């Protein structure tokens, strides 16, 4: 192992996923020299094993489902999906797991890429061990930003490693369709991958320990998604735990808490995420390896003047788009402090405050039907002490829904703060609703009064007329 002399930068970013890239983009735009350290592919989890490949797998599935609801088109799309073409489409959107394009982008903004494993080695110091064992020491004049994300959490089942289970990575990158797939979990990864692989030809069984799917959304979201999966031929079993998993002669054997025995070709565990902070040298600065990193609203780690934790590692909102939002805020805060700005704009909705993390986080689940939500659910709003009213509307009451697809089924809910008459949360479930959620995000983040929303006229005949139905139901 060789060691070079220390290299100084204004900012050092650990992790070159979308979050790290956005921090670097903002600090470079402010004129700060920036190093980015990455041990895998530039572009990170989202580009190669999460958002992009999963949505590339799901797009043909959802398009076919939507087409089957349209008279005159239904008969033309009754055949199976071309699995090889879908997988090739997925491979294209992952750039075949090569990061040349993303490296060119980093180079284009003037950031310096250091490939290798980065570890903190005391305040403002990062050591990088490269692929050939060479060692570099990087020092940061102003900030180190930890953007290392999370990895899949596996349950402590005896012998699980010998089973070679899928995590989200294998589920989004598999090169062949398994004949039988067991999915353990009821969240976003579980429901989306069950949707995709069932449509590609797998016999899918979903095992959910809890009472239903998508437990962090309004209850009706999980109920409607479960109905859709069941109608597609997925065996959804709630209240079911996994007691043991073995692989016998290539076949996965699952024994549930009720004693059922299920055989499959592969098993996917979609049972949560843990922070990727166990091996980045947190102990050298008095922090616990493997822990989440609590931050203030400028994304600076509690108790530190130079360390930032951006994206999943801070456990505020484990979503790519929210991490990128945090990166924009953190980059602006780092630049302002480096410039000696005496007082940052850290009040709610200020330029240096990631306020949206607390009450305006949007999310889309790309199942059939889609589920989309922003802000607080009814239960979350009540638990937070707000005086609220939930307003529900059947999506099929909107003319645009019927035109979108015959037999359209869906539901919308808005949660109204009765004291201020603004929206705290909105949920849509139904085909195509993912494209509706930004209007709700604007309403929630902007705290637009109900009285003003009444003047936001939705175009006829679009599904967005559900806004009018919701407001009419609220007014009575």
Tab-separated table of C-alpha atoms in Angstrom:
chain	number	residue	atom	x	y	z
A	1	UNK	CA	0.000	0.000	0.000
A	2	UNK	CA	1.292	3.415	-0.957
A	3	UNK	CA	0.310	6.775	0.515
A	4	UNK	CA	0.371	10.147	-1.215
A	5	UNK	CA	0.624	13.515	0.452
A	6	UNK	CA	-2.542	15.110	1.749
A	7	UNK	CA	-4.744	16.859	-0.818
A	8	UNK	CA	-6.834	19.781	0.358
A	9	UNK	CA	-10.283	20.687	-0.962
A	10	UNK	CA	-12.962	23.052	0.243
A	11	UNK	CA	-15.494	20.218	0.414
A	12	UNK	CA	-15.199	16.432	0.461
A	13	UNK	CA	-18.285	14.377	-0.392
A	14	UNK	CA	-18.501	10.728	0.642
A	15	UNK	CA	-20.740	8.923	-1.844
A	16	UNK	CA	-21.477	9.690	-5.501
A	17	UNK	CA	-25.121	8.744	-5.680
A	18	UNK	CA	-27.727	11.348	-6.666
A	19	UNK	CA	-27.405	13.004	-3.259
A	20	UNK	CA	-23.632	13.307	-3.338
A	21	UNK	CA	-23.748	14.467	-6.953
A	22	UNK	CA	-26.179	17.244	-6.045
A	23	UNK	CA	-24.112	18.406	-3.080
A	24	UNK	CA	-21.094	18.578	-5.377
A	25	UNK	CA	-23.087	20.407	-8.027
A	26	UNK	CA	-24.158	23.115	-5.567
A	27	UNK	CA	-20.746	23.552	-3.937
A	28	UNK	CA	-19.015	23.712	-7.300
A	29	UNK	CA	-21.590	26.258	-8.503
A	30	UNK	CA	-20.563	28.355	-5.497
A	31	UNK	CA	-16.924	28.139	-6.565
A	32	UNK	CA	-15.784	25.682	-3.877
A	33	UNK	CA	-13.263	23.013	-4.822
A	34	UNK	CA	-14.953	19.652	-4.278
A	35	UNK	CA	-13.778	16.047	-4.112
A	36	UNK	CA	-16.228	13.162	-4.455
A	37	UNK	CA	-15.342	9.702	-3.125
A	38	UNK	CA	-17.103	6.592	-4.479
A	39	UNK	CA	-16.353	2.904	-3.928
A	40	UNK	CA	-18.833	1.536	-6.488
A	41	UNK	CA	-20.545	3.229	-9.444
A	42	UNK	CA	-20.966	6.965	-9.814
A	43	UNK	CA	-24.721	7.442	-9.811
A	44	UNK	CA	-25.283	5.236	-6.789
A	45	UNK	CA	-28.099	2.964	-5.727
A	46	UNK	CA	-30.841	4.909	-7.504
A	47	UNK	CA	-29.241	4.734	-10.923
A	48	UNK	CA	-28.307	1.056	-10.941
A	49	UNK	CA	-30.277	-0.895	-8.331
A	50	UNK	CA	-33.334	1.121	-7.291
A	51	UNK	CA	-35.307	3.947	-8.910
A	52	UNK	CA	-34.192	3.664	-12.515
A	53	UNK	CA	-34.137	-0.118	-13.016
A	54	UNK	CA	-37.307	-0.707	-10.997
A	55	UNK	CA	-39.283	1.903	-12.919
A	56	UNK	CA	-37.889	0.621	-16.216
A	57	UNK	CA	-39.215	-2.827	-15.264
A	58	UNK	CA	-42.563	-1.405	-14.187
A	59	UNK	CA	-43.286	0.976	-17.059
A	60	UNK	CA	-44.255	-1.767	-19.575
A	61	UNK	CA	-46.323	-3.452	-16.856
A	62	UNK	CA	-48.320	-0.325	-16.053
A	63	UNK	CA	-48.679	0.694	-19.714
A	64	UNK	CA	-50.163	-2.709	-20.554
A	65	UNK	CA	-52.507	-2.558	-17.581
A	66	UNK	CA	-53.708	0.902	-18.623
A	67	UNK	CA	-54.147	-0.198	-22.236
A	68	UNK	CA	-56.274	-3.129	-21.148
A	69	UNK	CA	-58.745	-0.656	-19.655
A	70	UNK	CA	-59.288	1.121	-22.973
A	71	UNK	CA	-62.048	-0.188	-25.288
A	72	UNK	CA	-60.728	-0.827	-28.780
A	73	UNK	CA	-57.220	-1.384	-27.458
A	74	UNK	CA	-57.887	-4.059	-24.877
A	75	UNK	CA	-57.824	-6.993	-27.281
A	76	UNK	CA	-54.548	-5.900	-28.844
A	77	UNK	CA	-52.622	-6.201	-25.574
A	78	UNK	CA	-53.863	-9.485	-24.150
A	79	UNK	CA	-50.662	-11.394	-24.785
A	80	UNK	CA	-47.739	-11.763	-22.375
A	81	UNK	CA	-45.011	-9.188	-22.029
A	82	UNK	CA	-41.793	-9.814	-23.925
A	83	UNK	CA	-39.665	-10.424	-20.846
A	84	UNK	CA	-36.372	-10.301	-22.751
A	85	UNK	CA	-37.284	-6.909	-24.216
A	86	UNK	CA	-38.345	-5.568	-20.821
A	87	UNK	CA	-35.073	-6.685	-19.233
A	88	UNK	CA	-33.125	-5.156	-22.123
A	89	UNK	CA	-35.055	-1.911	-21.612
A	90	UNK	CA	-34.069	-2.050	-17.935
A	91	UNK	CA	-30.425	-2.665	-18.845
A	92	UNK	CA	-30.460	0.372	-21.131
A	93	UNK	CA	-31.669	2.622	-18.332
A	94	UNK	CA	-28.925	1.396	-16.016
A	95	UNK	CA	-26.348	2.092	-18.748
A	96	UNK	CA	-25.561	-1.630	-18.475
A	97	UNK	CA	-24.144	-0.908	-15.010
A	98	UNK	CA	-21.412	1.341	-16.379
A	99	UNK	CA	-20.931	4.851	-15.031
A	100	UNK	CA	-18.976	6.533	-17.844
A	101	UNK	CA	-21.718	9.104	-18.466
A	102	UNK	CA	-22.045	10.049	-14.823
A	103	UNK	CA	-18.268	10.346	-14.487
A	104	UNK	CA	-18.247	12.726	-17.457
A	105	UNK	CA	-20.935	14.796	-15.731
A	106	UNK	CA	-18.878	15.061	-12.532
A	107	UNK	CA	-15.854	16.047	-14.574
A	108	UNK	CA	-17.976	18.602	-16.413
A	109	UNK	CA	-18.873	20.475	-13.229
A	110	UNK	CA	-15.263	20.470	-12.108
A	111	UNK	CA	-15.547	18.022	-9.228
A	112	UNK	CA	-12.643	15.639	-8.633
A	113	UNK	CA	-13.542	11.948	-8.389
A	114	UNK	CA	-11.570	9.676	-6.086
A	115	UNK	CA	-12.460	6.023	-6.614
A	116	UNK	CA	-12.098	3.829	-3.574
A	117	UNK	CA	-13.339	3.309	-0.046
A	118	UNK	CA	-13.518	6.523	1.932
A	119	UNK	CA	-13.224	6.712	5.706
A	120	UNK	CA	-13.182	9.609	8.101
A	121	UNK	CA	-9.851	9.842	9.912
A	122	UNK	CA	-10.567	12.617	12.358
A	123	UNK	CA	-12.023	16.102	11.917
A	124	UNK	CA	-12.196	17.313	8.285
A	125	UNK	CA	-10.051	14.378	7.124
A	126	UNK	CA	-10.929	11.486	4.811
A	127	UNK	CA	-8.660	8.638	3.742
A	128	UNK	CA	-9.381	6.890	0.468
A	129	UNK	CA	-8.132	3.394	-0.235
A	130	UNK	CA	-8.194	2.888	-3.981
A	131	UNK	CA	-8.882	-0.303	-5.952
A	132	UNK	CA	-5.169	-1.044	-6.256
A	133	UNK	CA	-4.464	-0.388	-2.593
A	134	UNK	CA	-3.142	3.112	-3.061
A	135	UNK	CA	-4.068	5.497	-0.249
A	136	UNK	CA	-4.949	9.163	-0.454
A	137	UNK	CA	-5.580	11.580	2.384
A	138	UNK	CA	-8.116	14.312	1.677
A	139	UNK	CA	-8.671	17.288	3.933
A	140	UNK	CA	-11.690	19.588	3.840
A	141	UNK	CA	-11.308	23.295	4.554
A	142	UNK	CA	-15.037	23.783	5.098
A	143	UNK	CA	-17.135	20.611	5.080
A	144	UNK	CA	-17.339	16.864	4.719
A	145	UNK	CA	-20.719	15.622	3.496
A	146	UNK	CA	-21.643	12.011	4.228
A	147	UNK	CA	-23.937	10.821	1.426
A	148	UNK	CA	-23.410	7.068	1.669
A	149	UNK	CA	-27.089	6.097	1.781
A	150	UNK	CA	-28.467	2.817	3.064
A	151	UNK	CA	-28.384	-0.872	2.295
A	152	UNK	CA	-30.975	-3.608	2.603
A	153	UNK	CA	-31.643	-5.025	6.050
A	154	UNK	CA	-31.926	-8.798	6.313
A	155	UNK	CA	-33.628	-10.542	9.246
A	156	UNK	CA	-31.553	-12.666	11.661
A	157	UNK	CA	-32.722	-16.020	10.305
A	158	UNK	CA	-30.262	-18.917	10.812
A	159	UNK	CA	-28.453	-19.912	7.631
A	160	UNK	CA	-29.960	-17.115	5.557
A	161	UNK	CA	-26.665	-16.307	3.845
A	162	UNK	CA	-26.548	-19.869	2.455
A	163	UNK	CA	-29.950	-19.313	0.841
A	164	UNK	CA	-28.517	-16.456	-1.245
A	165	UNK	CA	-31.640	-14.309	-0.869
A	166	UNK	CA	-32.503	-11.414	-3.098
A	167	UNK	CA	-32.467	-7.894	-1.760
A	168	UNK	CA	-33.660	-4.904	-3.751
A	169	UNK	CA	-30.405	-5.043	-5.715
A	170	UNK	CA	-30.938	-8.541	-7.050
A	171	UNK	CA	-34.638	-7.916	-7.604
A	172	UNK	CA	-33.959	-4.972	-9.897
A	173	UNK	CA	-30.951	-6.422	-11.717
A	174	UNK	CA	-31.867	-10.107	-12.227
A	175	UNK	CA	-31.184	-11.335	-15.749
A	176	UNK	CA	-33.889	-14.015	-15.834
A	177	UNK	CA	-37.473	-14.326	-14.672
A	178	UNK	CA	-37.785	-16.740	-11.735
A	179	UNK	CA	-40.557	-19.287	-12.105
A	180	UNK	CA	-41.622	-18.806	-8.483
A	181	UNK	CA	-40.772	-15.844	-6.276
A	182	UNK	CA	-41.508	-15.261	-2.588
A	183	UNK	CA	-41.485	-11.617	-1.504
A	184	UNK	CA	-41.151	-10.925	2.214
A	185	UNK	CA	-42.396	-7.473	3.187
A	186	UNK	CA	-45.278	-5.139	2.512
A	187	UNK	CA	-43.671	-1.813	1.681
A	188	UNK	CA	-42.765	-0.047	-1.536
A	189	UNK	CA	-40.015	-2.407	-2.722
A	190	UNK	CA	-42.135	-5.462	-1.956
A	191	UNK	CA	-45.249	-4.238	-3.756
A	192	UNK	CA	-43.421	-2.831	-6.775
A	193	UNK	CA	-41.283	-5.917	-7.313
A	194	UNK	CA	-44.273	-8.218	-6.827
A	195	UNK	CA	-46.057	-6.184	-9.501
A	196	UNK	CA	-43.141	-6.332	-11.931
A	197	UNK	CA	-42.121	-9.965	-11.627
A	198	UNK	CA	-45.712	-11.243	-11.624
A	199	UNK	CA	-46.341	-9.410	-14.907
A	200	UNK	CA	-43.137	-10.863	-16.341
A	201	UNK	CA	-44.344	-14.397	-15.623
A	202	UNK	CA	-43.350	-15.325	-12.075
A	203	UNK	CA	-45.701	-17.010	-9.650
A	204	UNK	CA	-45.424	-14.535	-6.769
A	205	UNK	CA	-46.293	-14.992	-3.111
A	206	UNK	CA	-46.108	-11.969	-0.813
A	207	UNK	CA	-45.678	-12.589	2.913
A	208	UNK	CA	-46.513	-9.626	5.151
A	209	UNK	CA	-46.039	-9.743	8.899
A	210	UNK	CA	-48.406	-6.828	9.483
A	211	UNK	CA	-52.086	-6.330	8.736
A	212	UNK	CA	-51.676	-4.879	5.274
A	213	UNK	CA	-49.532	-3.336	2.577
A	214	UNK	CA	-47.945	0.136	2.497
A	215	UNK	CA	-48.351	0.738	6.234
A	216	UNK	CA	-46.961	4.289	6.075
A	217	UNK	CA	-49.755	5.461	3.785
A	218	UNK	CA	-53.484	5.837	4.379
A	219	UNK	CA	-54.981	2.366	4.990
A	220	UNK	CA	-57.041	2.437	1.793
A	221	UNK	CA	-53.840	2.728	-0.273
A	222	UNK	CA	-52.598	-0.666	0.882
A	223	UNK	CA	-56.059	-2.171	0.510
A	224	UNK	CA	-56.455	-1.080	-3.115
A	225	UNK	CA	-52.909	-2.129	-4.019
A	226	UNK	CA	-53.512	-5.538	-2.395
A	227	UNK	CA	-56.679	-5.923	-4.481
A	228	UNK	CA	-54.720	-5.098	-7.624
A	229	UNK	CA	-51.987	-7.597	-6.830
A	230	UNK	CA	-54.517	-10.310	-6.046
A	231	UNK	CA	-56.373	-9.710	-9.302
A	232	UNK	CA	-53.051	-9.997	-11.132
A	233	UNK	CA	-52.545	-13.432	-9.605
A	234	UNK	CA	-50.265	-12.621	-6.676
A	235	UNK	CA	-50.859	-14.624	-3.507
A	236	UNK	CA	-50.871	-11.941	-0.786
A	237	UNK	CA	-50.751	-13.287	2.775
A	238	UNK	CA	-50.952	-10.792	5.633
A	239	UNK	CA	-50.284	-11.542	9.288
A	240	UNK	CA	-47.679	-14.063	8.162
A	241	UNK	CA	-44.174	-14.330	9.593
A	242	UNK	CA	-41.220	-16.267	8.198
A	243	UNK	CA	-39.831	-18.796	10.653
A	244	UNK	CA	-37.164	-20.431	8.510
A	245	UNK	CA	-35.686	-20.360	5.017
A	246	UNK	CA	-33.493	-23.001	3.430
A	247	UNK	CA	-32.326	-23.803	-0.075
A	248	UNK	CA	-32.582	-27.482	-0.937
A	249	UNK	CA	-31.193	-28.651	-4.286
A	250	UNK	CA	-31.626	-25.151	-5.646
A	251	UNK	CA	-35.185	-24.720	-4.377
A	252	UNK	CA	-35.975	-22.168	-1.678
A	253	UNK	CA	-38.157	-23.589	1.093
A	254	UNK	CA	-39.971	-21.146	3.353
A	255	UNK	CA	-41.773	-22.187	6.531
A	256	UNK	CA	-44.195	-19.608	7.911
A	257	UNK	CA	-45.349	-18.989	11.444
A	258	UNK	CA	-48.550	-20.898	10.701
A	259	UNK	CA	-46.556	-23.934	9.572
A	260	UNK	CA	-47.153	-23.457	5.834
A	261	UNK	CA	-44.375	-24.630	3.553
A	262	UNK	CA	-43.761	-22.595	0.401
A	263	UNK	CA	-41.324	-23.540	-2.341
A	264	UNK	CA	-39.807	-21.016	-4.726
A	265	UNK	CA	-36.892	-20.411	-7.036
A	266	UNK	CA	-35.942	-17.116	-5.376
A	267	UNK	CA	-36.857	-15.184	-2.250
A	268	UNK	CA	-36.749	-11.399	-1.923
A	269	UNK	CA	-36.445	-9.797	1.497
A	270	UNK	CA	-37.797	-6.250	1.374
A	271	UNK	CA	-37.829	-5.710	5.117
A	272	UNK	CA	-36.209	-2.343	5.652
A	273	UNK	CA	-32.970	-0.403	5.275
A	274	UNK	CA	-30.004	0.327	7.536
A	275	UNK	CA	-27.566	3.244	7.237
A	276	UNK	CA	-24.385	2.608	5.318
A	277	UNK	CA	-22.245	4.173	8.034
A	278	UNK	CA	-20.646	1.144	9.688
A	279	UNK	CA	-17.335	1.372	7.830
A	280	UNK	CA	-16.779	5.086	7.213
A	281	UNK	CA	-14.742	5.933	10.317
A	282	UNK	CA	-17.414	7.511	12.495
A	283	UNK	CA	-15.554	6.256	15.561
A	284	UNK	CA	-12.653	8.607	14.749
A	285	UNK	CA	-14.896	11.613	15.434
A	286	UNK	CA	-16.771	10.246	18.438
A	287	UNK	CA	-19.823	8.872	16.623
A	288	UNK	CA	-21.234	5.335	16.633
A	289	UNK	CA	-20.417	3.262	13.529
A	290	UNK	CA	-23.543	1.974	11.826
A	291	UNK	CA	-25.765	4.662	13.293
A	292	UNK	CA	-28.126	7.106	11.652
A	293	UNK	CA	-26.734	10.634	11.694
A	294	UNK	CA	-29.116	13.214	13.215
A	295	UNK	CA	-28.916	16.650	11.635
A	296	UNK	CA	-30.391	20.115	11.899
A	297	UNK	CA	-32.468	21.582	9.088
A	298	UNK	CA	-29.343	22.747	7.249
A	299	UNK	CA	-28.260	19.085	7.235
A	300	UNK	CA	-25.315	19.683	9.563
A	301	UNK	CA	-24.704	16.820	11.983
A	302	UNK	CA	-25.740	17.656	15.519
A	303	UNK	CA	-22.813	18.998	17.525
A	304	UNK	CA	-20.520	19.517	14.531
A	305	UNK	CA	-19.463	22.638	12.646
A	306	UNK	CA	-18.082	20.861	9.578
A	307	UNK	CA	-19.834	17.476	9.145
A	308	UNK	CA	-23.027	17.157	7.091
A	309	UNK	CA	-25.185	14.065	6.592
A	310	UNK	CA	-27.389	14.254	3.523
A	311	UNK	CA	-29.954	11.815	2.158
A	312	UNK	CA	-30.890	8.462	3.631
A	313	UNK	CA	-28.133	8.447	6.260
A	314	UNK	CA	-29.950	11.068	8.340
A	315	UNK	CA	-33.197	9.036	8.362
A	316	UNK	CA	-35.390	12.068	7.629
A	317	UNK	CA	-36.969	10.864	4.389
A	318	UNK	CA	-35.579	7.804	2.614
A	319	UNK	CA	-36.421	8.865	-0.937
A	320	UNK	CA	-34.116	9.846	-3.779
A	321	UNK	CA	-35.944	13.053	-4.641
A	322	UNK	CA	-35.991	14.113	-1.000
A	323	UNK	CA	-32.278	13.394	-0.660
A	324	UNK	CA	-31.587	15.535	-3.723
A	325	UNK	CA	-33.675	18.306	-2.170
A	326	UNK	CA	-31.615	18.029	1.013
A	327	UNK	CA	-28.458	18.167	-1.109
A	328	UNK	CA	-29.531	21.460	-2.640
A	329	UNK	CA	-30.189	22.868	0.832
A	330	UNK	CA	-26.934	21.489	2.263
A	331	UNK	CA	-24.908	22.776	-0.687
A	332	UNK	CA	-26.352	26.239	-0.209
A	333	UNK	CA	-25.661	26.129	3.542
A	334	UNK	CA	-22.062	24.943	3.045
A	335	UNK	CA	-21.455	27.689	0.494
A	336	UNK	CA	-22.977	30.381	2.721
A	337	UNK	CA	-20.916	29.367	5.738
A	338	UNK	CA	-17.767	29.146	3.616
A	339	UNK	CA	-18.432	32.699	2.418
A	340	UNK	CA	-18.774	33.884	5.987
A	341	UNK	CA	-22.463	34.736	5.827
A	342	UNK	CA	-23.190	35.699	9.448
A	343	UNK	CA	-26.806	34.498	9.635
A	344	UNK	CA	-28.218	31.723	7.471
A	345	UNK	CA	-31.845	31.555	6.340
A	346	UNK	CA	-32.788	28.639	8.580
A	347	UNK	CA	-36.341	29.673	9.398
A	348	UNK	CA	-39.035	27.358	7.968
A	349	UNK	CA	-38.939	27.368	4.166
A	350	UNK	CA	-35.732	29.405	4.181
A	351	UNK	CA	-32.940	28.922	1.635
A	352	UNK	CA	-30.889	26.922	4.148
A	353	UNK	CA	-33.674	24.878	5.772
A	354	UNK	CA	-34.940	21.498	4.558
A	355	UNK	CA	-38.410	22.242	5.896
A	356	UNK	CA	-40.218	19.956	3.456
A	357	UNK	CA	-38.768	16.939	5.267
A	358	UNK	CA	-41.163	17.606	8.137
A	359	UNK	CA	-44.482	17.791	6.356
A	360	UNK	CA	-44.360	17.930	2.575
A	361	UNK	CA	-42.628	14.720	1.482
A	362	UNK	CA	-44.125	13.297	-1.734
A	363	UNK	CA	-43.947	9.661	-2.786
A	364	UNK	CA	-45.296	7.553	-5.628
A	365	UNK	CA	-45.641	3.769	-5.493
A	366	UNK	CA	-45.595	2.444	-9.062
A	367	UNK	CA	-47.983	-0.455	-8.625
A	368	UNK	CA	-51.295	-1.116	-10.389
A	369	UNK	CA	-53.093	0.915	-9.150
A	370	UNK	CA	-50.538	3.578	-8.357
A	371	UNK	CA	-50.489	5.104	-4.893
A	372	UNK	CA	-49.246	8.631	-4.339
A	373	UNK	CA	-49.142	10.731	-1.200
A	374	UNK	CA	-47.642	13.895	0.220
A	375	UNK	CA	-47.583	15.304	3.735
A	376	UNK	CA	-49.300	13.767	6.737
A	377	UNK	CA	-51.809	10.945	6.798
A	378	UNK	CA	-54.920	11.374	8.905
A	379	UNK	CA	-53.426	9.368	11.774
A	380	UNK	CA	-50.123	11.250	11.620
A	381	UNK	CA	-51.906	14.602	11.656
A	382	UNK	CA	-54.016	13.595	14.651
A	383	UNK	CA	-50.991	12.257	16.500
A	384	UNK	CA	-49.227	15.563	15.867
A	385	UNK	CA	-52.047	17.335	17.683
A	386	UNK	CA	-53.729	19.033	14.741
A	387	UNK	CA	-57.492	19.548	14.636
A	388	UNK	CA	-58.227	17.954	11.285
A	389	UNK	CA	-60.881	16.634	8.960
A	390	UNK	CA	-60.384	13.986	6.295
A	391	UNK	CA	-62.254	14.464	3.021
A	392	UNK	CA	-62.621	11.380	0.802
A	393	UNK	CA	-63.719	11.117	-2.825
A	394	UNK	CA	-64.179	8.149	-5.135
A	395	UNK	CA	-61.875	8.817	-8.092
A	396	UNK	CA	-64.364	7.226	-10.483
A	397	UNK	CA	-66.685	10.192	-9.907
A	398	UNK	CA	-64.435	12.250	-12.188
A	399	UNK	CA	-65.165	12.143	-15.928
A	400	UNK	CA	-61.471	12.039	-16.773
A	401	UNK	CA	-61.037	8.831	-14.786
A	402	UNK	CA	-63.631	7.029	-16.864
A	403	UNK	CA	-61.983	8.271	-20.056
A	404	UNK	CA	-58.593	7.148	-18.778
A	405	UNK	CA	-59.815	3.583	-18.446
A	406	UNK	CA	-63.033	1.597	-18.323
A	407	UNK	CA	-63.867	0.456	-14.799
A	408	UNK	CA	-61.449	2.938	-13.222
A	409	UNK	CA	-61.122	2.379	-9.482
A	410	UNK	CA	-59.456	4.723	-7.052
A	411	UNK	CA	-59.787	6.969	-4.053
A	412	UNK	CA	-58.573	10.396	-2.977
A	413	UNK	CA	-58.221	11.939	0.447
A	414	UNK	CA	-57.166	15.350	1.663
A	415	UNK	CA	-56.425	16.065	5.313
A	416	UNK	CA	-57.453	19.600	6.243
A	417	UNK	CA	-56.099	21.615	9.158
A	418	UNK	CA	-59.372	23.085	10.437
A	419	UNK	CA	-57.713	25.882	12.375
A	420	UNK	CA	-55.759	27.289	9.423
A	421	UNK	CA	-57.835	25.820	6.557
A	422	UNK	CA	-54.792	24.519	4.716
A	423	UNK	CA	-53.915	21.010	3.598
A	424	UNK	CA	-51.650	18.862	5.749
A	425	UNK	CA	-51.723	15.831	3.471
A	426	UNK	CA	-53.158	14.411	0.261
A	427	UNK	CA	-53.353	10.808	-0.971
A	428	UNK	CA	-54.405	9.524	-4.378
A	429	UNK	CA	-54.798	5.864	-5.351
A	430	UNK	CA	-55.682	4.835	-8.894
A	431	UNK	CA	-54.215	4.401	-12.368
A	432	UNK	CA	-52.113	7.360	-13.454
A	433	UNK	CA	-52.226	9.269	-10.174
A	434	UNK	CA	-48.458	9.577	-9.922
A	435	UNK	CA	-48.648	12.584	-12.228
A	436	UNK	CA	-51.200	14.243	-9.916
A	437	UNK	CA	-49.073	14.331	-6.813
A	438	UNK	CA	-47.017	17.406	-7.604
A	439	UNK	CA	-50.126	19.581	-7.578
A	440	UNK	CA	-50.789	18.273	-4.078
A	441	UNK	CA	-47.159	18.881	-3.117
A	442	UNK	CA	-47.447	22.517	-4.182
A	443	UNK	CA	-50.661	22.887	-2.153
A	444	UNK	CA	-49.151	21.315	0.973
A	445	UNK	CA	-45.689	22.920	0.807
A	446	UNK	CA	-47.184	26.273	-0.145
A	447	UNK	CA	-49.813	26.067	2.605
A	448	UNK	CA	-52.313	27.306	0.030
A	449	UNK	CA	-55.571	28.284	1.760
A	450	UNK	CA	-58.644	26.238	0.876
A	451	UNK	CA	-60.326	29.430	-0.222
A	452	UNK	CA	-57.615	30.061	-2.806
A	453	UNK	CA	-57.578	26.449	-4.021
A	454	UNK	CA	-61.234	26.946	-4.931
A	455	UNK	CA	-59.986	29.330	-7.627
A	456	UNK	CA	-57.463	26.842	-9.054
A	457	UNK	CA	-59.681	25.511	-11.842
A	458	UNK	CA	-58.859	21.975	-13.076
A	459	UNK	CA	-59.087	21.329	-16.797
A	460	UNK	CA	-62.019	19.268	-18.056
A	461	UNK	CA	-62.096	16.346	-18.611
A	462	UNK	CA	-58.947	15.344	-16.731
A	463	UNK	CA	-58.411	13.204	-13.666
A	464	UNK	CA	-57.217	16.383	-11.931
A	465	UNK	CA	-60.881	17.349	-11.536
A	466	UNK	CA	-60.708	15.202	-8.427
A	467	UNK	CA	-59.458	18.420	-6.792
A	468	UNK	CA	-62.809	20.036	-7.476
A	469	UNK	CA	-64.673	17.030	-6.071
A	470	UNK	CA	-62.545	17.159	-2.902
A	471	UNK	CA	-63.155	20.867	-2.395
A	472	UNK	CA	-66.877	20.475	-3.057
A	473	UNK	CA	-67.038	17.664	-0.494
A	474	UNK	CA	-65.251	19.847	2.047
A	475	UNK	CA	-67.549	22.824	1.469
A	476	UNK	CA	-70.668	20.682	1.466
